[in-house]
Amino acid sequence: MSLKKLNKGLARAVVCTGVNVQPGEEVYVQSTVYAVDLTREVVRMCYERGAKRVVVKYRDEEISKLDFAYQTADTLSHKPSFMYEERNYFADVDGCVINIVCENPNAFEHADADKMTASRRADIVGLSRYYDKSMSHKIKWSIIAYPHPEWAKLMFPDMKPKDAFRKLAKFIAKTTRVNNDDPVEAWAKHSAELKTRREKLTAANIKHFHYKNALGTDLVVGMPENYVFGGGVDECNGVTFNANMPTEEVFSAPDCNRIDGKVCASMPLCYNGKIIEGIELTLKDGKIVDYTAKTNVDLLKGIIETDEGSRSLGEIALVPYDSPISKLHTLFYETLFDENASCHFAIGRAYPTCVKGGPEMSKEQLRAAGINDSGVHVDFMVGTKDLEITAETRDGKTLKVFENGNFTKEFD
Ligand code: ZN
Ligand code: ZN
Protein backbone atom coordinates (compact mmCIF):
# COMPACT_ATOMS: atom_id res chain seq x y z
CA MET A 1 0.00 0.00 0.00
CA SER A 2 1.43 3.40 -0.97
CA LEU A 3 1.75 6.08 1.70
CA LYS A 4 -0.76 8.18 -0.23
CA LYS A 5 -3.32 5.37 -0.01
CA LEU A 6 -2.49 4.80 3.67
CA ASN A 7 -3.07 8.51 4.39
CA LYS A 8 -6.43 8.48 2.62
CA GLY A 9 -7.50 5.29 4.39
CA LEU A 10 -6.43 6.48 7.86
CA ALA A 11 -8.03 9.89 7.34
CA ARG A 12 -11.30 8.32 6.25
CA ALA A 13 -11.24 5.87 9.16
CA VAL A 14 -10.54 8.47 11.85
CA VAL A 15 -12.82 11.23 10.49
CA CYS A 16 -15.81 9.08 9.46
CA THR A 17 -15.67 6.23 12.01
CA GLY A 18 -13.26 7.57 14.67
CA VAL A 19 -14.82 10.90 15.64
CA ASN A 20 -17.64 10.62 13.07
CA VAL A 21 -17.61 14.36 12.27
CA GLN A 22 -21.10 15.89 11.90
CA PRO A 23 -21.93 19.05 9.90
CA GLY A 24 -21.24 22.23 11.88
CA GLU A 25 -18.87 20.62 14.40
CA GLU A 26 -15.48 22.02 15.42
CA VAL A 27 -12.49 19.70 15.27
CA TYR A 28 -9.15 19.84 17.07
CA VAL A 29 -6.35 17.76 15.53
CA GLN A 30 -3.26 16.99 17.64
CA SER A 31 -0.50 15.69 15.45
CA THR A 32 3.26 15.64 15.06
CA VAL A 33 5.63 17.16 12.52
CA TYR A 34 6.31 13.62 11.29
CA ALA A 35 2.73 13.17 10.07
CA VAL A 36 2.10 16.33 8.07
CA ASP A 37 0.66 14.65 4.95
CA LEU A 38 -1.80 12.56 6.96
CA THR A 39 -2.77 15.62 9.00
CA ARG A 40 -3.58 17.62 5.86
CA GLU A 41 -5.71 14.74 4.56
CA VAL A 42 -7.54 14.56 7.90
CA VAL A 43 -8.27 18.31 7.82
CA ARG A 44 -9.54 18.11 4.23
CA MET A 45 -11.85 15.23 5.11
CA CYS A 46 -13.20 17.04 8.20
CA TYR A 47 -14.16 20.03 6.02
CA GLU A 48 -15.66 17.76 3.36
CA ARG A 49 -17.86 16.23 6.07
CA GLY A 50 -19.07 19.73 6.99
CA ALA A 51 -16.84 20.70 9.91
CA LYS A 52 -17.21 24.38 10.81
CA ARG A 53 -13.65 24.89 12.08
CA VAL A 54 -10.58 22.65 12.20
CA VAL A 55 -7.55 23.61 14.31
CA VAL A 56 -4.25 21.69 14.12
CA LYS A 57 -1.64 21.54 16.88
CA TYR A 58 1.70 19.97 15.92
CA ARG A 59 4.02 18.42 18.48
CA ASP A 60 7.75 18.12 17.81
CA GLU A 61 9.65 15.71 20.05
CA GLU A 62 12.98 17.43 19.29
CA ILE A 63 11.59 20.68 20.74
CA SER A 64 10.06 18.85 23.69
CA LYS A 65 13.51 17.36 24.40
CA LEU A 66 14.97 20.89 24.49
CA ASP A 67 12.15 22.02 26.79
CA PHE A 68 12.92 19.19 29.22
CA ALA A 69 16.65 19.90 29.03
CA TYR A 70 16.54 23.68 29.53
CA GLN A 71 13.38 24.44 31.54
CA THR A 72 13.35 23.89 35.28
CA ALA A 73 10.79 21.60 36.94
CA ASP A 74 9.18 24.73 38.36
CA THR A 75 8.81 26.33 34.91
CA LEU A 76 7.44 23.07 33.51
CA SER A 77 4.83 22.90 36.24
CA HIS A 78 3.68 26.53 35.78
CA LYS A 79 2.70 26.72 32.13
CA PRO A 80 0.71 29.75 30.97
CA SER A 81 -3.01 29.01 30.75
CA PHE A 82 -3.19 29.62 27.00
CA MET A 83 -1.26 26.38 26.55
CA TYR A 84 -4.33 24.52 27.84
CA GLU A 85 -7.15 26.79 26.75
CA GLU A 86 -7.05 25.60 23.15
CA ARG A 87 -7.85 21.96 23.92
CA ASN A 88 -10.24 22.86 26.73
CA TYR A 89 -12.14 25.11 24.29
CA PHE A 90 -12.96 22.11 22.09
CA ALA A 91 -14.34 20.28 25.13
CA ASP A 92 -16.44 23.36 26.06
CA VAL A 93 -18.04 23.53 22.59
CA ASP A 94 -18.59 19.74 22.40
CA GLY A 95 -16.13 19.53 19.54
CA CYS A 96 -14.23 16.51 18.25
CA VAL A 97 -10.62 15.77 19.19
CA ILE A 98 -8.38 13.68 16.92
CA ASN A 99 -4.96 12.58 18.14
CA ILE A 100 -2.41 11.33 15.62
CA VAL A 101 0.28 9.28 17.37
CA CYS A 102 3.61 9.36 15.53
CA GLU A 103 6.64 9.43 17.78
CA ASN A 104 9.82 7.68 18.76
CA PRO A 105 8.84 5.53 21.79
CA ASN A 106 12.33 6.20 23.17
CA ALA A 107 12.40 9.94 22.43
CA PHE A 108 12.76 10.99 26.06
CA GLU A 109 15.11 8.21 27.13
CA HIS A 110 17.58 10.76 28.53
CA ALA A 111 15.11 13.32 29.81
CA ASP A 112 14.89 13.97 33.57
CA ALA A 113 12.08 11.81 35.01
CA ASP A 114 11.25 14.32 37.77
CA LYS A 115 10.87 17.15 35.27
CA MET A 116 8.64 14.98 33.10
CA THR A 117 6.49 14.05 36.09
CA ALA A 118 6.21 17.73 37.12
CA SER A 119 5.16 18.71 33.60
CA ARG A 120 2.64 15.88 33.31
CA ARG A 121 1.04 16.69 36.68
CA ALA A 122 0.57 20.32 35.64
CA ASP A 123 -1.01 19.18 32.37
CA ILE A 124 -3.50 16.96 34.21
CA VAL A 125 -4.78 19.95 36.18
CA GLY A 126 -4.62 22.37 33.24
CA LEU A 127 -6.59 20.02 30.98
CA SER A 128 -9.14 18.86 33.55
CA ARG A 129 -12.10 20.33 31.60
CA TYR A 130 -11.02 18.32 28.60
CA TYR A 131 -10.40 15.07 30.53
CA ASP A 132 -13.69 15.30 32.46
CA LYS A 133 -15.63 15.40 29.20
CA SER A 134 -13.55 12.96 27.16
CA MET A 135 -13.45 10.27 29.86
CA SER A 136 -17.25 10.33 30.27
CA HIS A 137 -17.80 10.35 26.50
CA LYS A 138 -19.42 13.79 26.50
CA ILE A 139 -17.24 14.71 23.53
CA LYS A 140 -16.11 12.53 20.63
CA TRP A 141 -12.41 11.72 20.46
CA SER A 142 -10.25 9.27 18.57
CA ILE A 143 -6.60 8.19 18.41
CA ILE A 144 -4.89 6.87 15.29
CA ALA A 145 -1.22 6.19 14.51
CA TYR A 146 1.20 6.95 11.70
CA PRO A 147 4.65 5.36 11.22
CA HIS A 148 7.71 7.20 12.55
CA PRO A 149 11.21 6.18 11.32
CA GLU A 150 12.66 5.71 14.83
CA TRP A 151 9.59 3.81 15.97
CA ALA A 152 9.95 1.45 12.98
CA LYS A 153 13.65 0.97 13.75
CA LEU A 154 12.89 0.03 17.35
CA MET A 155 10.29 -2.53 16.22
CA PHE A 156 12.36 -4.03 13.39
CA PRO A 157 16.02 -3.46 14.34
CA ASP A 158 17.38 -5.95 11.81
CA MET A 159 15.74 -4.38 8.77
CA LYS A 160 16.93 -1.53 6.56
CA PRO A 161 15.30 1.71 7.82
CA LYS A 162 13.21 2.08 4.66
CA ASP A 163 11.92 -1.50 4.85
CA ALA A 164 11.21 -1.18 8.58
CA PHE A 165 9.16 1.96 7.94
CA ARG A 166 7.21 0.20 5.19
CA LYS A 167 6.56 -2.79 7.40
CA LEU A 168 5.24 -0.61 10.22
CA ALA A 169 3.02 1.21 7.72
CA LYS A 170 1.66 -2.16 6.60
CA PHE A 171 1.00 -3.26 10.19
CA ILE A 172 -0.82 0.00 10.93
CA ALA A 173 -2.95 -0.38 7.78
CA LYS A 174 -3.83 -3.96 8.66
CA THR A 175 -4.63 -3.45 12.34
CA THR A 176 -6.66 -0.29 11.73
CA ARG A 177 -8.53 -2.07 8.92
CA VAL A 178 -7.68 0.53 6.29
CA ASN A 179 -6.28 -2.12 3.96
CA ASN A 180 -9.94 -2.94 3.21
CA ASP A 181 -11.74 -1.32 0.27
CA ASP A 182 -14.08 0.34 2.69
CA PRO A 183 -12.60 0.88 6.18
CA VAL A 184 -15.91 2.32 7.42
CA GLU A 185 -17.77 -0.88 6.57
CA ALA A 186 -14.97 -3.06 8.01
CA TRP A 187 -15.19 -1.13 11.29
CA ALA A 188 -18.98 -1.53 11.47
CA LYS A 189 -18.61 -5.31 11.18
CA HIS A 190 -15.81 -5.44 13.77
CA SER A 191 -17.79 -3.29 16.24
CA ALA A 192 -20.79 -5.62 15.95
CA GLU A 193 -18.60 -8.58 17.01
CA LEU A 194 -17.18 -6.71 20.02
CA LYS A 195 -20.73 -5.71 20.98
CA THR A 196 -21.81 -9.36 21.34
CA ARG A 197 -18.85 -10.06 23.61
CA ARG A 198 -19.38 -7.02 25.82
CA GLU A 199 -23.10 -7.73 26.21
CA LYS A 200 -22.39 -11.29 27.41
CA LEU A 201 -19.95 -10.00 30.04
CA THR A 202 -22.35 -7.28 31.21
CA ALA A 203 -25.22 -9.76 31.48
CA ALA A 204 -23.14 -12.28 33.49
CA ASN A 205 -23.49 -10.16 36.68
CA ILE A 206 -19.98 -10.92 37.88
CA LYS A 207 -18.97 -10.28 41.48
CA HIS A 208 -15.27 -10.81 40.92
CA PHE A 209 -12.74 -12.15 38.43
CA HIS A 210 -9.75 -14.29 39.41
CA TYR A 211 -6.62 -14.03 37.18
CA LYS A 212 -3.87 -16.66 37.29
CA ASN A 213 -0.80 -17.49 35.20
CA ALA A 214 2.73 -18.89 35.46
CA LEU A 215 4.28 -15.42 35.30
CA GLY A 216 3.12 -14.92 38.89
CA THR A 217 -0.19 -13.13 38.45
CA ASP A 218 -2.72 -14.21 41.08
CA LEU A 219 -5.25 -11.44 41.38
CA VAL A 220 -8.88 -11.16 42.46
CA VAL A 221 -10.66 -8.20 40.88
CA GLY A 222 -14.03 -7.18 42.34
CA MET A 223 -16.61 -5.66 40.00
CA PRO A 224 -19.01 -2.83 40.95
CA GLU A 225 -22.72 -3.57 41.04
CA ASN A 226 -24.28 -2.51 37.72
CA TYR A 227 -20.94 -2.54 35.89
CA VAL A 228 -21.09 -2.21 32.11
CA PHE A 229 -18.60 -3.61 29.62
CA GLY A 230 -17.76 -1.35 26.69
CA GLY A 231 -15.66 -1.89 23.60
CA GLY A 232 -15.58 -0.91 19.95
CA VAL A 233 -18.16 1.69 19.20
CA ASP A 234 -19.10 4.34 21.80
CA GLU A 235 -21.88 6.89 21.87
CA CYS A 236 -21.86 10.62 22.55
CA ASN A 237 -25.20 12.45 22.52
CA GLY A 238 -26.65 9.76 20.25
CA VAL A 239 -23.78 9.85 17.72
CA THR A 240 -21.41 6.88 17.51
CA PHE A 241 -17.62 7.19 17.64
CA ASN A 242 -14.57 4.92 18.05
CA ALA A 243 -12.03 6.22 20.55
CA ASN A 244 -9.15 3.89 19.67
CA MET A 245 -8.09 2.75 16.23
CA PRO A 246 -7.16 -0.08 16.37
CA THR A 247 -9.20 -1.66 19.16
CA GLU A 248 -9.73 -5.31 20.03
CA GLU A 249 -10.67 -4.99 23.71
CA VAL A 250 -13.80 -5.17 25.78
CA PHE A 251 -13.35 -3.27 29.02
CA SER A 252 -15.01 -2.15 32.21
CA ALA A 253 -14.04 -0.63 35.56
CA PRO A 254 -13.11 -2.71 38.61
CA ASP A 255 -14.43 -1.87 42.08
CA CYS A 256 -11.42 0.13 43.23
CA ASN A 257 -11.90 -1.04 46.83
CA ARG A 258 -11.92 -4.76 46.05
CA ILE A 259 -8.73 -5.76 44.21
CA ASP A 260 -6.37 -8.14 45.99
CA GLY A 261 -3.23 -10.08 45.07
CA LYS A 262 -0.33 -9.75 42.69
CA VAL A 263 -0.24 -8.80 39.02
CA CYS A 264 2.79 -9.08 36.72
CA ALA A 265 3.09 -7.19 33.43
CA SER A 266 3.65 -9.43 30.42
CA MET A 267 5.04 -6.72 28.09
CA PRO A 268 7.14 -3.58 28.52
CA LEU A 269 5.19 -0.38 28.94
CA CYS A 270 6.21 2.57 26.84
CA TYR A 271 5.26 5.73 28.67
CA ASN A 272 6.22 9.33 27.85
CA GLY A 273 9.13 8.27 25.68
CA LYS A 274 10.66 5.83 28.17
CA ILE A 275 10.26 2.06 28.48
CA ILE A 276 9.27 0.46 31.79
CA GLU A 277 9.97 -3.27 31.92
CA GLY A 278 8.97 -6.00 34.36
CA ILE A 279 6.23 -4.18 36.29
CA GLU A 280 4.83 -6.07 39.29
CA LEU A 281 2.12 -4.68 41.54
CA THR A 282 0.73 -5.99 44.81
CA LEU A 283 -2.75 -4.81 45.79
CA LYS A 284 -4.72 -4.98 49.00
CA ASP A 285 -8.30 -3.72 49.35
CA GLY A 286 -7.92 -2.02 45.98
CA LYS A 287 -4.73 -0.14 46.86
CA ILE A 288 -1.29 -0.69 45.34
CA VAL A 289 0.73 -1.49 48.47
CA ASP A 290 3.93 -2.56 46.72
CA TYR A 291 5.45 -2.21 43.25
CA THR A 292 8.63 -3.01 41.34
CA ALA A 293 9.97 -2.72 37.79
CA LYS A 294 13.18 -3.86 36.12
CA THR A 295 13.73 -0.54 34.30
CA ASN A 296 12.63 3.05 34.93
CA VAL A 297 11.06 2.26 38.29
CA ASP A 298 11.27 6.01 39.09
CA LEU A 299 8.86 6.70 36.26
CA LEU A 300 6.48 4.02 37.57
CA LYS A 301 6.77 5.62 41.01
CA GLY A 302 5.86 8.98 39.44
CA ILE A 303 2.71 7.44 37.93
CA ILE A 304 1.60 5.55 41.06
CA GLU A 305 2.27 8.46 43.40
CA THR A 306 0.45 11.08 41.31
CA ASP A 307 -2.60 11.26 43.60
CA GLU A 308 -4.92 9.13 45.72
CA GLY A 309 -6.57 7.40 42.72
CA SER A 310 -3.30 6.51 41.02
CA ARG A 311 -2.74 3.98 43.81
CA SER A 312 -5.57 1.86 42.42
CA LEU A 313 -6.81 0.48 39.10
CA GLY A 314 -9.44 2.01 36.82
CA GLU A 315 -9.79 -0.36 33.91
CA ILE A 316 -10.12 -4.09 33.37
CA ALA A 317 -9.79 -5.04 29.70
CA LEU A 318 -10.07 -8.47 28.14
CA VAL A 319 -8.28 -9.22 24.88
CA PRO A 320 -7.76 -12.75 23.57
CA TYR A 321 -4.17 -13.95 23.23
CA ASP A 322 -5.09 -14.82 19.63
CA SER A 323 -6.29 -11.28 18.77
CA PRO A 324 -5.27 -10.17 15.24
CA ILE A 325 -2.70 -7.77 16.74
CA SER A 326 -1.26 -10.39 19.06
CA LYS A 327 -0.95 -12.77 16.09
CA LEU A 328 1.56 -10.38 14.50
CA HIS A 329 3.92 -11.49 17.31
CA THR A 330 5.48 -8.05 17.36
CA LEU A 331 5.89 -5.68 20.24
CA PHE A 332 4.86 -2.19 19.10
CA TYR A 333 6.28 -0.22 22.08
CA GLU A 334 3.10 1.84 21.75
CA THR A 335 0.15 1.28 24.08
CA LEU A 336 -2.44 1.96 21.38
CA PHE A 337 -1.32 -1.30 19.73
CA ASP A 338 0.15 -3.35 22.57
CA GLU A 339 -2.96 -3.00 24.75
CA ASN A 340 -4.94 -4.59 21.93
CA ALA A 341 -2.65 -7.59 21.85
CA SER A 342 -3.14 -8.42 25.51
CA CYS A 343 -5.45 -8.35 28.50
CA HIS A 344 -4.61 -5.22 30.46
CA PHE A 345 -5.45 -3.05 33.44
CA ALA A 346 -5.05 0.68 33.83
CA ILE A 347 -3.50 2.41 36.81
CA GLY A 348 -5.69 5.38 37.73
CA ARG A 349 -8.92 6.81 36.40
CA ALA A 350 -11.89 4.71 35.31
CA TYR A 351 -14.34 5.60 32.57
CA PRO A 352 -17.61 6.69 34.24
CA THR A 353 -19.41 4.96 31.34
CA CYS A 354 -18.39 1.62 32.91
CA VAL A 355 -21.24 1.72 35.42
CA LYS A 356 -24.94 2.17 34.64
CA GLY A 357 -25.84 5.88 34.76
CA GLY A 358 -22.18 6.76 35.48
CA PRO A 359 -21.82 9.78 33.16
CA GLU A 360 -24.65 11.54 35.06
CA MET A 361 -23.24 10.75 38.52
CA SER A 362 -21.31 13.23 40.66
CA LYS A 363 -17.68 12.46 41.62
CA GLU A 364 -18.93 11.41 45.09
CA GLN A 365 -21.54 9.04 43.65
CA LEU A 366 -18.95 7.48 41.34
CA ARG A 367 -16.56 6.97 44.22
CA ALA A 368 -19.33 5.33 46.26
CA ALA A 369 -19.95 2.96 43.33
CA GLY A 370 -16.26 1.95 43.36
CA ILE A 371 -15.36 3.88 40.18
CA ASN A 372 -11.82 5.17 40.53
CA ASP A 373 -10.85 8.80 39.86
CA SER A 374 -7.33 10.08 39.21
CA GLY A 375 -5.35 12.44 37.03
CA VAL A 376 -3.70 9.49 35.31
CA HIS A 377 -4.88 6.56 33.23
CA VAL A 378 -1.99 4.28 32.27
CA ASP A 379 -2.63 0.88 30.69
CA PHE A 380 -0.23 -2.00 31.33
CA MET A 381 -0.40 -5.39 29.70
CA VAL A 382 -0.87 -8.64 31.63
CA GLY A 383 -2.17 -11.22 29.12
CA THR A 384 -0.18 -14.42 28.51
CA LYS A 385 -0.67 -17.62 26.58
CA ASP A 386 -1.53 -19.48 29.78
CA LEU A 387 -3.76 -16.87 31.43
CA GLU A 388 -6.79 -18.35 33.17
CA ILE A 389 -9.64 -16.15 34.32
CA THR A 390 -12.54 -17.48 36.32
CA ALA A 391 -15.46 -15.42 37.56
CA GLU A 392 -17.83 -15.70 40.44
CA THR A 393 -21.29 -14.27 39.77
CA ARG A 394 -23.44 -12.39 42.27
CA ASP A 395 -25.74 -15.43 42.44
CA GLY A 396 -22.87 -17.73 43.42
CA LYS A 397 -22.03 -19.43 40.11
CA THR A 398 -18.43 -20.02 39.00
CA LEU A 399 -17.75 -19.36 35.31
CA LYS A 400 -14.65 -19.89 33.20
CA VAL A 401 -14.02 -16.72 31.19
CA PHE A 402 -10.49 -17.28 29.86
CA GLU A 403 -8.64 -20.52 29.23
CA ASN A 404 -5.12 -20.72 27.77
CA GLY A 405 -5.09 -17.00 27.14
CA ASN A 406 -8.36 -16.88 25.19
CA PHE A 407 -12.07 -16.46 25.83
CA THR A 408 -13.91 -19.69 26.56
CA LYS A 409 -16.70 -20.56 24.09
CA GLU A 410 -19.28 -19.21 26.50
CA PHE A 411 -17.92 -15.65 26.22
CA ASP A 412 -16.46 -15.56 22.73
ZN1 ZN B 1 -8.04 -0.56 27.39
ZN1 ZN C 1 -7.02 2.30 29.02
XYZ file of N, CA, C and O and ligand atoms in Angstrom, residues 244 247 249-252 315-319 335 339-340 342 344-346 351 377 379, ligand 1:
85
model
N -10.483 4.436 19.981
C -9.153 3.892 19.668
C -9.173 3.152 18.346
O -10.028 2.303 18.119
N -8.708 -1.195 17.864
C -9.198 -1.660 19.159
C -9.650 -3.105 19.037
O -10.262 -3.477 18.048
N -10.363 -4.701 22.312
C -10.669 -4.993 23.707
C -12.150 -4.826 24.047
O -12.855 -4.064 23.393
N -12.583 -5.545 25.060
C -13.801 -5.170 25.777
C -13.339 -4.804 27.181
O -12.428 -5.426 27.714
N -13.911 -3.768 27.755
C -13.351 -3.268 29.015
C -14.448 -2.755 29.938
O -15.539 -2.399 29.505
N -14.113 -2.737 31.220
C -15.005 -2.149 32.212
C -14.151 -1.540 33.319
O -12.935 -1.395 33.148
N -9.295 0.305 35.116
C -9.788 -0.363 33.905
C -9.421 -1.830 33.962
O -8.320 -2.185 34.367
N -10.371 -2.662 33.555
C -10.117 -4.091 33.374
C -10.502 -4.392 31.930
O -11.634 -4.158 31.525
N -9.516 -4.828 31.132
C -9.788 -5.041 29.703
C -9.397 -6.448 29.290
O -8.330 -6.942 29.656
N -10.297 -7.094 28.571
C -10.073 -8.468 28.141
C -9.811 -8.515 26.637
O -10.603 -8.000 25.838
N -8.687 -9.091 26.292
C -8.275 -9.223 24.882
C -7.741 -10.637 24.699
O -6.849 -11.050 25.446
N 1.301 1.862 23.375
C 0.153 1.281 24.076
C -1.057 1.106 23.177
O -1.771 0.114 23.283
N -1.827 -2.702 23.853
C -2.958 -2.997 24.746
C -4.016 -3.828 24.018
O -4.839 -4.480 24.636
N -3.970 -3.802 22.686
C -4.936 -4.590 21.926
C -4.397 -5.954 21.521
O -5.002 -6.672 20.732
N -3.270 -7.790 24.194
C -3.141 -8.418 25.507
C -4.188 -7.893 26.493
O -4.543 -6.717 26.470
N -5.336 -6.253 29.729
C -4.611 -5.221 30.464
C -5.473 -4.608 31.566
O -6.687 -4.815 31.613
N -4.797 -3.886 32.427
C -5.452 -3.050 33.440
C -4.934 -1.642 33.237
O -3.908 -1.438 32.587
N -5.619 -0.662 33.815
C -5.046 0.684 33.834
C -4.868 1.125 35.274
O -5.747 0.924 36.116
N -13.341 4.925 33.409
C -14.339 5.599 32.574
C -15.691 5.538 33.287
O -16.183 4.438 33.570
N -4.277 7.806 33.723
C -4.876 6.559 33.231
C -3.790 5.896 32.394
O -3.516 6.321 31.281
N -2.398 2.313 30.921
C -2.626 0.883 30.686
C -1.322 0.110 30.799
O -0.286 0.576 30.350
Zn -8.038 -0.565 27.394
